Short mmCIF file of C-alpha atoms and ligand atoms in Angstrom, two decimals:
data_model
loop_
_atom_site.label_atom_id
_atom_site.label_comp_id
_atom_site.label_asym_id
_atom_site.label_seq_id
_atom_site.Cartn_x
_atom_site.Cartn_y
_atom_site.Cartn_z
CA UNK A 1350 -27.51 -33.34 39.48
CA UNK A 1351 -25.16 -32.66 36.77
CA UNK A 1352 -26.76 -33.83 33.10
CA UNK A 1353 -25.34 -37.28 31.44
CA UNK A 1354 -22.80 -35.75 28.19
CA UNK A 1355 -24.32 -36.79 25.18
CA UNK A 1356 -21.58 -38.16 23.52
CA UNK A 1357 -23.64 -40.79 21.36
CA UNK A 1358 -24.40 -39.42 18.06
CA UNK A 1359 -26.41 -40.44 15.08
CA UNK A 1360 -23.88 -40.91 12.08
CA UNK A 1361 -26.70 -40.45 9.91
CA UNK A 1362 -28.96 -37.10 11.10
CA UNK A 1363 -26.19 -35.85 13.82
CA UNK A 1364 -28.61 -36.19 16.99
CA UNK A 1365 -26.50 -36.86 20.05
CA UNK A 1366 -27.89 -39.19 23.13
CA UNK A 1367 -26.49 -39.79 26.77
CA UNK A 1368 -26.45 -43.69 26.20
CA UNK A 1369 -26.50 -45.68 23.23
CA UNK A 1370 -29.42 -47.49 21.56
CA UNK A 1371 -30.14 -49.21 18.59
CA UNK A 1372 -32.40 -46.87 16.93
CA UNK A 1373 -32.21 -43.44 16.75
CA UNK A 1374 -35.73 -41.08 17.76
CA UNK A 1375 -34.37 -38.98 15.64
CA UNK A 1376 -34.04 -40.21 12.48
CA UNK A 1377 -35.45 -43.98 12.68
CA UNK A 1378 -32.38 -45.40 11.13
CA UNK A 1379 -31.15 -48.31 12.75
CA UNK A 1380 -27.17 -49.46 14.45
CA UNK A 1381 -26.33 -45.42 13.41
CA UNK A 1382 -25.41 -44.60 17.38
CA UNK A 1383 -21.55 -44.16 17.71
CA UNK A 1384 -19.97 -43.01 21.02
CA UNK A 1385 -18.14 -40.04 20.25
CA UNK A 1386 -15.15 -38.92 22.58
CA UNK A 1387 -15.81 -35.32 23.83
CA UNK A 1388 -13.82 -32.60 22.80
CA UNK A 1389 -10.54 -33.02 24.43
CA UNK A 1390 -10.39 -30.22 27.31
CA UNK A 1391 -6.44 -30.93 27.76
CA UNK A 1392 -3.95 -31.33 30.61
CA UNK A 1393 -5.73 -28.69 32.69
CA UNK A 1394 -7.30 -30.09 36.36
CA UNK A 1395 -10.92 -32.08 36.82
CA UNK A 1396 -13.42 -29.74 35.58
CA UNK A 1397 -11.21 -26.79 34.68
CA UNK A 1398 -10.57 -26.29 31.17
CA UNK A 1399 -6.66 -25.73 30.10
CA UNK A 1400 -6.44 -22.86 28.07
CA UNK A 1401 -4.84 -22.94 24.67
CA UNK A 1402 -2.60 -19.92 22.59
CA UNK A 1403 -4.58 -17.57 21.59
CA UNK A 1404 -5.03 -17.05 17.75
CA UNK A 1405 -3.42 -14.41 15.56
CA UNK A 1406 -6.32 -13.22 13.63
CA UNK A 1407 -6.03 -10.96 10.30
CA UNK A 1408 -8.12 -9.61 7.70
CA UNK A 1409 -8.76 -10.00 4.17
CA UNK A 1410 -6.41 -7.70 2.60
CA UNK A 1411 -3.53 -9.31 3.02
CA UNK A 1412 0.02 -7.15 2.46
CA UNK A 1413 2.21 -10.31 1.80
CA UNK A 1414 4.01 -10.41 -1.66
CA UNK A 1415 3.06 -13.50 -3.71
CA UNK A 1416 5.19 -16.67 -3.15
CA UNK A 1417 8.32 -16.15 -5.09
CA UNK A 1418 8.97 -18.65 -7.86
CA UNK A 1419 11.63 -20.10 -9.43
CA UNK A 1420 11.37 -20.43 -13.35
CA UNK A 1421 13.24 -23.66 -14.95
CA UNK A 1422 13.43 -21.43 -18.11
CA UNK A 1423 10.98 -25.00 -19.40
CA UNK A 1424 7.75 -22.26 -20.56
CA UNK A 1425 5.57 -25.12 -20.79
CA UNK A 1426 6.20 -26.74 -17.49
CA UNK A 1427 6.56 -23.14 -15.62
CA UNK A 1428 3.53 -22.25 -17.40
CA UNK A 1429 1.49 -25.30 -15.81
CA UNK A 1430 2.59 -24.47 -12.39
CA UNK A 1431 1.66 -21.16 -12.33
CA UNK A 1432 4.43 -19.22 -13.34
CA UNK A 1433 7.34 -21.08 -11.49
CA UNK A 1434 7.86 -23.36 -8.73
CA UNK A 1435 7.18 -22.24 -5.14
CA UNK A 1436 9.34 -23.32 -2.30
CA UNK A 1437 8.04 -25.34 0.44
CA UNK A 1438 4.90 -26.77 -2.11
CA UNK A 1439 4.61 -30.50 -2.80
CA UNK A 1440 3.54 -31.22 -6.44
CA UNK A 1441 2.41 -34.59 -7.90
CA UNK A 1442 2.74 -35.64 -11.43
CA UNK A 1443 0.43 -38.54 -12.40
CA UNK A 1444 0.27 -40.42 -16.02
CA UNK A 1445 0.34 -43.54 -17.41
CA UNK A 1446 3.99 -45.32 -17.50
CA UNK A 1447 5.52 -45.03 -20.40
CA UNK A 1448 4.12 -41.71 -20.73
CA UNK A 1449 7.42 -39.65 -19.98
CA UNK A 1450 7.42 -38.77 -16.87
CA UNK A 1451 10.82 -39.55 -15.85
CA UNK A 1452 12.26 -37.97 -18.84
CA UNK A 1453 10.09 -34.79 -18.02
CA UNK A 1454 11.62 -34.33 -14.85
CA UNK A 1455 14.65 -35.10 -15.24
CA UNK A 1456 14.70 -32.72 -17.92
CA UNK A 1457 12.83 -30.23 -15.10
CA UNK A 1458 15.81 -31.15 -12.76
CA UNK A 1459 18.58 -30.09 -14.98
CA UNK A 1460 16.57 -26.74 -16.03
CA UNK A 1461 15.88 -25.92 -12.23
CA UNK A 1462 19.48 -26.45 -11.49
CA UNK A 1463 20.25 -24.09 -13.95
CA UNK A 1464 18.61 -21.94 -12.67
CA UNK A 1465 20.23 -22.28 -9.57
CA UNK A 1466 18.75 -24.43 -7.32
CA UNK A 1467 19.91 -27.26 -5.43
CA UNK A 1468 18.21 -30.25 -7.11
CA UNK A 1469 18.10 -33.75 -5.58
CA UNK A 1470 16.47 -36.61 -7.89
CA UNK A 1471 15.67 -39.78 -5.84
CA UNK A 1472 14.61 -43.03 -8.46
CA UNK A 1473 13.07 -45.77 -6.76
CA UNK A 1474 12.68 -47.31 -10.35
CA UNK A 1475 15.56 -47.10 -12.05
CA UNK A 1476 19.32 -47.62 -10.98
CA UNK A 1477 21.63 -44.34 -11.12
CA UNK A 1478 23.26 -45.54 -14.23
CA UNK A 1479 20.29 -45.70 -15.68
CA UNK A 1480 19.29 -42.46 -15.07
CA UNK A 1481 22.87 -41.09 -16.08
CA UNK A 1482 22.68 -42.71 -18.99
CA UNK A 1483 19.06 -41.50 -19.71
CA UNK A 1484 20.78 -38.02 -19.32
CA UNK A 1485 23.53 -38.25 -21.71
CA UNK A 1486 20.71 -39.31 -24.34
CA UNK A 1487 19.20 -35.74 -23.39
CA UNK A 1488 22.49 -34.16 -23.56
CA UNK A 1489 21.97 -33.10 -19.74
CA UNK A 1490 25.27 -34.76 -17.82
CA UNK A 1491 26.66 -31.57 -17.20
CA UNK A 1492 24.44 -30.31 -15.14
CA UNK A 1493 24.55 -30.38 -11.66
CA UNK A 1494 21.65 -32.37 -10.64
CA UNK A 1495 22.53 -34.99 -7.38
CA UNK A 1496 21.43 -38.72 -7.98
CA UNK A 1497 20.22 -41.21 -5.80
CA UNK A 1498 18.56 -44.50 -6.60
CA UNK A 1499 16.64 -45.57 -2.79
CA UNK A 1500 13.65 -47.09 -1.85
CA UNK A 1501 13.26 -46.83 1.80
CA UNK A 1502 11.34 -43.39 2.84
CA UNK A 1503 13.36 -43.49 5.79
CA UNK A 1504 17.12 -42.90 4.23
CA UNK A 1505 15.67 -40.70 1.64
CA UNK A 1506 14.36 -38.42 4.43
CA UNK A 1507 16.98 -37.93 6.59
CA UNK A 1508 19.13 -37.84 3.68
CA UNK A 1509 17.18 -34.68 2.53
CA UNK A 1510 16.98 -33.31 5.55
CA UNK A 1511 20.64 -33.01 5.96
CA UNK A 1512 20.95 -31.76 2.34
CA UNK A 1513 18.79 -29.49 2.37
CA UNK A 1514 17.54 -29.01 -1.30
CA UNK A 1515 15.61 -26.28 -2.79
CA UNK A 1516 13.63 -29.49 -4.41
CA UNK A 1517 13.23 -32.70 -4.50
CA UNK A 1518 12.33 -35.40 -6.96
CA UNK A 1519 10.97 -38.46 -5.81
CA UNK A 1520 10.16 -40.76 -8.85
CA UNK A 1521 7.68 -42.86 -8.26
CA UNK A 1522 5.85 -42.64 -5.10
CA UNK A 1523 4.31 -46.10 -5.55
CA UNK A 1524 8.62 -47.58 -5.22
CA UNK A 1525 8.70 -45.87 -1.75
CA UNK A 1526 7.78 -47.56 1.59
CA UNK A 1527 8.22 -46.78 4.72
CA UNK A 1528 8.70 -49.03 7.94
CA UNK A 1529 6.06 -47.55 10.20
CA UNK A 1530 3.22 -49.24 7.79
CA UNK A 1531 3.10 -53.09 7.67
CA UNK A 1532 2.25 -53.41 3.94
CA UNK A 1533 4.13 -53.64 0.55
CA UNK A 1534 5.17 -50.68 -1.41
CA UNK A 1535 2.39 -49.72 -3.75
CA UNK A 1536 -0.38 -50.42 -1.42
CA UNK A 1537 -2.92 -47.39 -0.58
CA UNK A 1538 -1.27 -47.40 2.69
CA UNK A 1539 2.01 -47.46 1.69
CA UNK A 1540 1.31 -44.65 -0.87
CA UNK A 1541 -0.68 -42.42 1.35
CA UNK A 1542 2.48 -42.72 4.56
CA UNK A 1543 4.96 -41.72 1.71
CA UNK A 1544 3.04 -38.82 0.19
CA UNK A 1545 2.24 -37.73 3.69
CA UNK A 1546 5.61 -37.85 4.93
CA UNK A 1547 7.11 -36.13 1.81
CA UNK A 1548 4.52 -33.24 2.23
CA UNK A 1549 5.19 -32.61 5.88
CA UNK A 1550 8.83 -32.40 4.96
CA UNK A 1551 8.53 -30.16 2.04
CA UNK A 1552 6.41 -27.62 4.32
CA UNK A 1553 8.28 -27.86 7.20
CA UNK A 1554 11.74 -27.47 5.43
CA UNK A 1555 11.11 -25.21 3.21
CA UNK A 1556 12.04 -27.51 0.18
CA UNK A 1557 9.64 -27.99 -2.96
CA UNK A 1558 9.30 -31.45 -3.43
CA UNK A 1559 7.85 -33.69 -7.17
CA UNK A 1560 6.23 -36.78 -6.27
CA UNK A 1561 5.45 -38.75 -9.62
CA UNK A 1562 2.80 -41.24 -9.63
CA UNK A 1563 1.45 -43.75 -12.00
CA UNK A 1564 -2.15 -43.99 -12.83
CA UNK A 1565 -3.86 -46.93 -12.50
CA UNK A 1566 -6.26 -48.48 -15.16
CA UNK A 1567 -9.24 -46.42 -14.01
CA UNK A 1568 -7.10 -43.39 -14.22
CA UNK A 1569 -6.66 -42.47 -10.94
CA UNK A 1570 -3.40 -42.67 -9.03
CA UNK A 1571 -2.95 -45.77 -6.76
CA UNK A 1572 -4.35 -44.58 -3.30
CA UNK A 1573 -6.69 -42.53 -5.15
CA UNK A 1574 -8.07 -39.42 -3.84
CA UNK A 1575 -5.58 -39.65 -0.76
CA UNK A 1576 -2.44 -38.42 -2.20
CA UNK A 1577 -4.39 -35.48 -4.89
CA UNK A 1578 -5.62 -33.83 -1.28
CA UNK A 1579 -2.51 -33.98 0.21
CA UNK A 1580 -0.37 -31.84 -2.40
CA UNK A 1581 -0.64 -28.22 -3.36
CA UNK A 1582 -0.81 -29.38 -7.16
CA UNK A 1583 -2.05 -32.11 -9.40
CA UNK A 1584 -0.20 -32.36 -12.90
CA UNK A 1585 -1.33 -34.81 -14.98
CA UNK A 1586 0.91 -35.59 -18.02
CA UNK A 1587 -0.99 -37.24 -20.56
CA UNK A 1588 -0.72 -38.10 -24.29
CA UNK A 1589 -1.79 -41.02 -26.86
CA UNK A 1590 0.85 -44.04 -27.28
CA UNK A 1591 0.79 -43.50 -30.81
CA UNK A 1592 1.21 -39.81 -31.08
CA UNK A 1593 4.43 -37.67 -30.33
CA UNK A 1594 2.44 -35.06 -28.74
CA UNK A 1595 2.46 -34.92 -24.56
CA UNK A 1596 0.34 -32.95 -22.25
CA UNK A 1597 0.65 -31.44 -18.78
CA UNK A 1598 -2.55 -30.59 -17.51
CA UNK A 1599 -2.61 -28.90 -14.30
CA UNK A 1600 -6.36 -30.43 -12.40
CA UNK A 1601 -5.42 -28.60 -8.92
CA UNK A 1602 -2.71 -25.86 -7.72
CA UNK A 1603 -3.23 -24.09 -4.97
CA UNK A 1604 -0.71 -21.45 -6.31
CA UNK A 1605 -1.95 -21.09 -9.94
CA UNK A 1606 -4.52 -21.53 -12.27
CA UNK A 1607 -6.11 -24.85 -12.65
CA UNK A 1608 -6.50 -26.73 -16.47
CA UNK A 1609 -3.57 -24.67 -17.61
CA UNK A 1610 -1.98 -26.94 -20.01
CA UNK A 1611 2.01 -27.17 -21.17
CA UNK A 1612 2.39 -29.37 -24.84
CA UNK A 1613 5.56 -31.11 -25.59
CA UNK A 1614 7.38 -33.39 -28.20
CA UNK A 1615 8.86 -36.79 -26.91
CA UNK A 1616 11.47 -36.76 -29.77
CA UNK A 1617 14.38 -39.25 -29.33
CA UNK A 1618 16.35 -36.73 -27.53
CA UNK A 1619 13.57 -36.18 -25.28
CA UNK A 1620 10.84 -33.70 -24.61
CA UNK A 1621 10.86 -30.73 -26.64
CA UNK A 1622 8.65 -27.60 -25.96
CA UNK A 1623 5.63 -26.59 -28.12
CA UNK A 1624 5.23 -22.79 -28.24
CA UNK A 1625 2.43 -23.10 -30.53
CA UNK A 1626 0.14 -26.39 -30.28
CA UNK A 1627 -2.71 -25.31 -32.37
CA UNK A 1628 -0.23 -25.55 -35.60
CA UNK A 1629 0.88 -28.62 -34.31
CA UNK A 1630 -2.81 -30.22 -33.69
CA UNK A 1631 -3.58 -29.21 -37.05
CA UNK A 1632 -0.40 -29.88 -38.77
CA UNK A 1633 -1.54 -33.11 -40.43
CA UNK A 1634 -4.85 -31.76 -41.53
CA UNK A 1635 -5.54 -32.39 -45.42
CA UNK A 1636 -7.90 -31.08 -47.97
CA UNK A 1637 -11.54 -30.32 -46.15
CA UNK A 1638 -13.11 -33.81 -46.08
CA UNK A 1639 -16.57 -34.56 -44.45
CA UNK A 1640 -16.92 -35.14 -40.42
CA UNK A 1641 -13.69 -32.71 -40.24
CA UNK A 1642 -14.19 -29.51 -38.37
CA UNK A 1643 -11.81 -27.49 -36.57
CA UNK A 1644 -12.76 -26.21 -33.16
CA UNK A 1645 -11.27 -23.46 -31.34
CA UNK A 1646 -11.40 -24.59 -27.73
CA UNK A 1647 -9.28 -22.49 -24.61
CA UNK A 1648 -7.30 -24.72 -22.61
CA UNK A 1649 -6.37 -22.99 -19.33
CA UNK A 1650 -5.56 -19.24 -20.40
CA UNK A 1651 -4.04 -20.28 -23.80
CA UNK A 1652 -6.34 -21.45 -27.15
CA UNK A 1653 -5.55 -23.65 -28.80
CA UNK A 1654 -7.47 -25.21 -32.30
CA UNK A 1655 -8.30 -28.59 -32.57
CA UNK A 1656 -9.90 -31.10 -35.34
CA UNK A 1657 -12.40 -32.95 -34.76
CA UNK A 1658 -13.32 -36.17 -36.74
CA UNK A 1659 -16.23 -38.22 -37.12
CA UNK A 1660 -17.18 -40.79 -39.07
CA UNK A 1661 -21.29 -42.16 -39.04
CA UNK A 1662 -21.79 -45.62 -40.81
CA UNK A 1663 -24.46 -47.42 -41.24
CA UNK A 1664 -24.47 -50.16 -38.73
CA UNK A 1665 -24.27 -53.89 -39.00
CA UNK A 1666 -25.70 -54.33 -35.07
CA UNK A 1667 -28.64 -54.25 -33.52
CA UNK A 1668 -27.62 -51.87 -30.57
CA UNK A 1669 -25.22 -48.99 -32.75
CA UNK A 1670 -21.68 -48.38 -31.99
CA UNK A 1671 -20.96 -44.76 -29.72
CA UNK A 1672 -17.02 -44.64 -29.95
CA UNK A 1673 -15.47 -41.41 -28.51
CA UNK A 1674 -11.68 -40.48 -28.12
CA UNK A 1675 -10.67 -37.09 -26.73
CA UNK A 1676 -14.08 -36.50 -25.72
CA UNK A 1677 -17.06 -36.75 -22.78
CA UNK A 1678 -19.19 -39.65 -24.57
CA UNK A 1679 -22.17 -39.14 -22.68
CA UNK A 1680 -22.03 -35.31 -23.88
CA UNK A 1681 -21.94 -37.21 -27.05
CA UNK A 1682 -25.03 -38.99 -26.51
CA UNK A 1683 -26.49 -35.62 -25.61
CA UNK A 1684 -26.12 -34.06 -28.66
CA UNK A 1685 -26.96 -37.11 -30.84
CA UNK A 1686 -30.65 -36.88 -29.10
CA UNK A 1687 -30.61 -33.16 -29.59
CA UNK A 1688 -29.78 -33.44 -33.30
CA UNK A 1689 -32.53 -35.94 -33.52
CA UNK A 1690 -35.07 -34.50 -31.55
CA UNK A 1691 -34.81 -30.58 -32.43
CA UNK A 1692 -33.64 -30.88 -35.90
CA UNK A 1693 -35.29 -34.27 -36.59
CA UNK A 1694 -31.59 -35.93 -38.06
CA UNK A 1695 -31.87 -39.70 -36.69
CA UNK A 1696 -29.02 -41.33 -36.33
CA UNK A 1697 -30.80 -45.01 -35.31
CA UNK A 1698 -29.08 -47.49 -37.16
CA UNK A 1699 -25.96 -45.40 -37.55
CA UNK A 1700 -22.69 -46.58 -35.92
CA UNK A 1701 -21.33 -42.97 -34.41
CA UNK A 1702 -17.23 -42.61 -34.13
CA UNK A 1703 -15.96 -39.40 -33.03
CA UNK A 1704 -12.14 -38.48 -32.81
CA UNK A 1705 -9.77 -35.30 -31.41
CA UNK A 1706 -6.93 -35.25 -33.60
CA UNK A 1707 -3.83 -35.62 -31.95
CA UNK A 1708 -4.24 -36.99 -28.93
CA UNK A 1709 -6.07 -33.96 -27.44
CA UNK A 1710 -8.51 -34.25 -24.89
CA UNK A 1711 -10.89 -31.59 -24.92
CA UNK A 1712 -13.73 -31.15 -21.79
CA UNK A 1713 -15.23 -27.95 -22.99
CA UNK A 1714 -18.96 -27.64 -23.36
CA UNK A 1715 -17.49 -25.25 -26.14
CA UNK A 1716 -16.96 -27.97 -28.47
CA UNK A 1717 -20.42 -28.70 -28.53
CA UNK A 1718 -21.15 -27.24 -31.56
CA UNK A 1719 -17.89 -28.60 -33.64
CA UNK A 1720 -19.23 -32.01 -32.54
CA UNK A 1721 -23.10 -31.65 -34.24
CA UNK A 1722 -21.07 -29.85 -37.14
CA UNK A 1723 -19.21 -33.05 -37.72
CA UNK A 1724 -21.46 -35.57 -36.96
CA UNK A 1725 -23.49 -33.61 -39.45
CA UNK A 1726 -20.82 -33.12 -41.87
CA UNK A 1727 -20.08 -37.11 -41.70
CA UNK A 1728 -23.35 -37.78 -41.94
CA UNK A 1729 -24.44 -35.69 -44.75
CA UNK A 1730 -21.28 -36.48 -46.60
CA UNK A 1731 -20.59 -32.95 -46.85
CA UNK A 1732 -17.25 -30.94 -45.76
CA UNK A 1733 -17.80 -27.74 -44.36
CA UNK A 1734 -16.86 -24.95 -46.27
CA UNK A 1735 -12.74 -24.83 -46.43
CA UNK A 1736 -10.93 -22.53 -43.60
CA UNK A 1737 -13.48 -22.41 -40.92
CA UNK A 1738 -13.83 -23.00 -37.31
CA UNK A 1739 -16.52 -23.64 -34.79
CA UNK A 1740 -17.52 -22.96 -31.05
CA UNK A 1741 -20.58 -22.83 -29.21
CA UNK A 1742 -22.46 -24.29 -26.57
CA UNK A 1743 -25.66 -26.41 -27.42
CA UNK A 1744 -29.03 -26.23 -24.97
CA UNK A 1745 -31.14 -29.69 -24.59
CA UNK A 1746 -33.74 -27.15 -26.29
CA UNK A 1747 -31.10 -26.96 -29.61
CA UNK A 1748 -30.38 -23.25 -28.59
CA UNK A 1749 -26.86 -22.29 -28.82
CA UNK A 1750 -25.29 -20.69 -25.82
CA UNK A 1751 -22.44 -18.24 -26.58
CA UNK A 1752 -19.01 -19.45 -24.76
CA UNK A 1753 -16.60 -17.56 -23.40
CA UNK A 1754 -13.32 -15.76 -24.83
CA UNK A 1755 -14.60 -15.74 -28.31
CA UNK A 1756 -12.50 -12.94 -28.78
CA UNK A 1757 -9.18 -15.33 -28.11
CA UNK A 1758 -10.91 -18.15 -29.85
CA UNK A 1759 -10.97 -15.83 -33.15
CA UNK A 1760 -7.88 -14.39 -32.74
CA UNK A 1761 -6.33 -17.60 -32.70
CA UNK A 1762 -8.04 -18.56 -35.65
CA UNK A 1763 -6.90 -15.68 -37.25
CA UNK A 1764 -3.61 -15.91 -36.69
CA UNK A 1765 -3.69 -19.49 -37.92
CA UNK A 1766 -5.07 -18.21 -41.50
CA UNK A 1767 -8.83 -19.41 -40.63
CA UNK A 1768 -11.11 -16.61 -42.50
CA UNK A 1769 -14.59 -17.72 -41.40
CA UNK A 1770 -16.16 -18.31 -38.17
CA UNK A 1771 -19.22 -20.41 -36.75
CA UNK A 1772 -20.60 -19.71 -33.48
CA UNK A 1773 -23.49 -18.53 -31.45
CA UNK A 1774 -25.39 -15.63 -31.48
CA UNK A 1775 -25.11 -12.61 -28.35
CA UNK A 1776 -22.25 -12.73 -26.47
CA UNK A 1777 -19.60 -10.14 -26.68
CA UNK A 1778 -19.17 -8.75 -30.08
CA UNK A 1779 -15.76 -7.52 -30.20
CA UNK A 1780 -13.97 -6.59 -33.58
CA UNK A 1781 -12.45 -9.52 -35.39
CA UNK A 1782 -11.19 -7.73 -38.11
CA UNK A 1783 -11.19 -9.23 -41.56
CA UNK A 1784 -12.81 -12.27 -40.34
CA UNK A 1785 -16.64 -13.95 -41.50
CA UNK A 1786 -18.69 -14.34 -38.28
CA UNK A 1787 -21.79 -17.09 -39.38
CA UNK A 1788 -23.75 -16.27 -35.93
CA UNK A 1789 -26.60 -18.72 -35.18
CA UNK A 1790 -29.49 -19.05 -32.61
CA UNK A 1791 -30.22 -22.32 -32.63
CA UNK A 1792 -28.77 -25.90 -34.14
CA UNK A 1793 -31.68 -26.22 -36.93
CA UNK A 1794 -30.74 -22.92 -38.38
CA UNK A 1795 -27.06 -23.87 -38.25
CA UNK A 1796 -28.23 -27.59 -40.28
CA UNK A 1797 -30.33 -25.35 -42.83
CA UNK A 1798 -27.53 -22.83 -43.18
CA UNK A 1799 -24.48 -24.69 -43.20
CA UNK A 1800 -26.15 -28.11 -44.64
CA UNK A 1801 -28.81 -26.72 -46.68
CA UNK A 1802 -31.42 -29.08 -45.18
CA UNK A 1803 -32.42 -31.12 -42.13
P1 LIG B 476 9.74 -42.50 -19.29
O1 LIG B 476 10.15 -41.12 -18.96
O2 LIG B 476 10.60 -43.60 -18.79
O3 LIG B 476 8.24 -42.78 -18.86
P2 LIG B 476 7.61 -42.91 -17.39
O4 LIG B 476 8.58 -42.41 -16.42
O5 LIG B 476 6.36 -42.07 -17.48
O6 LIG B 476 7.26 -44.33 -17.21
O7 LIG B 476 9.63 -42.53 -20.88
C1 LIG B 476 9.62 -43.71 -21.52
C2 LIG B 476 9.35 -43.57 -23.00
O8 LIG B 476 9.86 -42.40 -23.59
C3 LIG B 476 10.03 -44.72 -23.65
O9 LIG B 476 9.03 -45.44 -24.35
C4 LIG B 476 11.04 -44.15 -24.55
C5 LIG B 476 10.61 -42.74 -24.74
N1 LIG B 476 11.74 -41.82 -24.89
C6 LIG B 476 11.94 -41.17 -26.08
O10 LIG B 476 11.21 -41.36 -27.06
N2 LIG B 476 12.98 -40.26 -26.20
C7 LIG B 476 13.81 -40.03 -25.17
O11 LIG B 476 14.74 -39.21 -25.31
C8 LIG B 476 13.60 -40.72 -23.94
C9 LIG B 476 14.50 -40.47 -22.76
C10 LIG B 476 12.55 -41.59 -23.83
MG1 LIG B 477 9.55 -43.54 -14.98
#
């Protein structure tokens, strides 16, 4: 007698049955028993399995040239993607609205025309005179960039597909909605049908398509998770209401570098490049004042020198304020305990506020040691000696780890007229010519040295 299939599997340890039950032997967990369909054996007879293509199998070494790009002649956008835009790739911008978006691509539109492609920019947002008029502000009506202002996924696809464009803006992807899902534009289904449907075309006709999407409070795009997979890259375009300064942070690309970041302007006729941010970040430093310190971080392959501000208080509640902007705050809370447990520095009773300058936000374990130097600084009511930066990585045990490209992170400093250098000891030594290196093992040398005490 032939043996039952077991197509009734535990969703929890994997062990398959020939009929269902309500526990599984295998694990003990309880209503875990799913029937699984077999493996499909296709249209072949009873019994006889159909055959399928066989595969074309290569190796490793692969002799195809890299996917040609197309530059806008925008450094800081063609930067971010990786040295140009690849046909056939679908790329997502996120940010919050307001941020720029719109203005970014449409300023990416004109460039890529320019450069010769065929550029189609569909606004589900905005009317076409609105865009055309957004255009003239940037000074961009002549170029030769074809408008649409649709909705309905439908028209805009077979639209395209009888166009034919090298790319393909589609601003917003949370306007779009299509008729095969029963739910209003915006919703997770909606959203994930649209960015589907857009990424099938772009790879099966060859066009490049830019999906913008807004973030939602939490910071993740409506239909979270399902539209980032989708896409061969993630740009995230962020930047402080209050400040000027706007970033494009690459978080995924399948055909570049990831955290590679591009910093613009928004001026009032639109987004102007920043060749060189770290002047910028530190543009409206003043004299050396306590809880400044100026880190040199690397963002992507580029470094770039940020301040960072704190200011400790003594605290009117019972449970002290932790306030963090531009930075990880439980990496904050980290180094508070270190400070206070390796170098004995309490900060009980202290309200903590730590800033980035500019709207930066900096992830880098790197930073680590700017922070304690201006926590300390702010504490201690003591500015660190004038034209210096900091790096380093601190250990729970208050060792300092050394980070990498400290070479970049000096020369950067360097260039910017910084003359003296904190950071940890080993590493790489490499010759920083004319500059101070203040090299440190461990955080309570660095609060004797640099503070004179603990
Ligand atoms: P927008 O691109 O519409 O943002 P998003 O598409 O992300 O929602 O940008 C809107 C903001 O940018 C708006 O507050 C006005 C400002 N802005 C300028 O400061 N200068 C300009 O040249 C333009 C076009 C916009
Ligand atoms: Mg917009």
């Amino acid at each position: 007698m032939a043996k039952a299939p077991l197509n009734f599997i535990c969703q929890s340890c994997g062990a398959s049955f020939s009929k269902w039950s309500g526990r599984c032997d295998g694990c003990g967990e309880w209503n875990t028993i799913i029937e699984e369909k077999p493996l499909s054996t296709g249209p072949g007879k009873k019994g006889i399995k159909a055959r399928g293509k066989g595969m074309v199998l290569t190796d490793l070494a692969t002799k195809e040239a890299p996917p040609p790009r197309t530059a806008s002649g925008l450094e800081e956008l063609d930067r971010v993607l990786g040295g140009g835009l690849v046909p056939a790739s679908a790329v997502l911008v996120g940010g919050d609205p307001g941020i720029g978006k719109s203005t970014l691509l449409l300023q990416a539109a004109a460039s890529f025309a320019r450069s010769g492609l065929k550029v189609i920019y569909v606004s589900g947002e905005e009317a076409s005179a609105q865009v055309r008029l957004r255009a003239q502000r940037l000074g961009l009506e002549g170029a030769s960039v074809q408008l649409a202002a649709e909705t309905s996924l439908r028209d805009i696809l077979t639209t395209l597909d009888e166009e034919r464009p090298d790319l393909a803006i589609v601003d917003s992807i949370q306007t779009m909605w299509s008729d095969t899902v029963d739910s209003a534009p915006g919703s997770v289904s909606q959203v994930r049908a649209a960015a589907h449907e857009l990424t099938t075309f772009a790879k099966s006709r060859g066009s490049a398509v830019i999906m913008v999407g807004h973030v939602t409070k939490e910071g993740q795009i409506a239909g979270p998770r399902v539209v980032e997979h989708m896409v061969d890259t993630v740009l995230y375009f962020e930047g402080e209401r209050g400040h000027q300064f706007r970033i494009l942070r690459s978080v995924k690309n399948r055909f570049g570098p990831a955290d590679e970041i591009g910093v613009f302007e928004m001026t009032g006729a639109g987004l102007s490049e920043v060749a060189n941010p770290s002047a910028l970040f530190l543009s409206e430093r003043g004299k050396p004042a306590p809880g400044s310190v100026v880190f040199s971080g690397i963002e992507g392959t580029r470094p770039v020198l940020v301040e960072l501000q704190a200011l400790v208080a003594p605290s009117p509640h019972s449970q002290p304020r932790r306030s963090v902007v531009g930075w990880d705050g439980s990496r904050l809370a980290m180094i508070l305990a270190v400070l206070e447990s390796r170098c004995g520095i309490p900060f009980a009773g202290l309200d903590v506020y730590l800033n980035v300058a500019g709207g930066m936000k900096i992830s880098e374990p790197a930073a680590d040691l700017a922070v304690a130097a201006a926590l300390l600084s702010a504490r201690e009511d003591a500015a660190l000696p004038p034209e210096t930066v900091v790096f380093g990585e601190i250990s729970l045990s208050g060792a300092l780890r050394p980070v990498g490209q400290s070479e970049n992170r000096l020369k950067e400093a360097q260039k910017l007229g910084f003359s003296t250098a904190i950071l940890p000891t080993g590493g790489k030594a490499g010759s920083t010519g004319g500059m101070t290196l203040t090299r440190m093992g461990d955080l309570a040398s660095f609060v004797g040295e640099v503070f004179g005490a603990g």
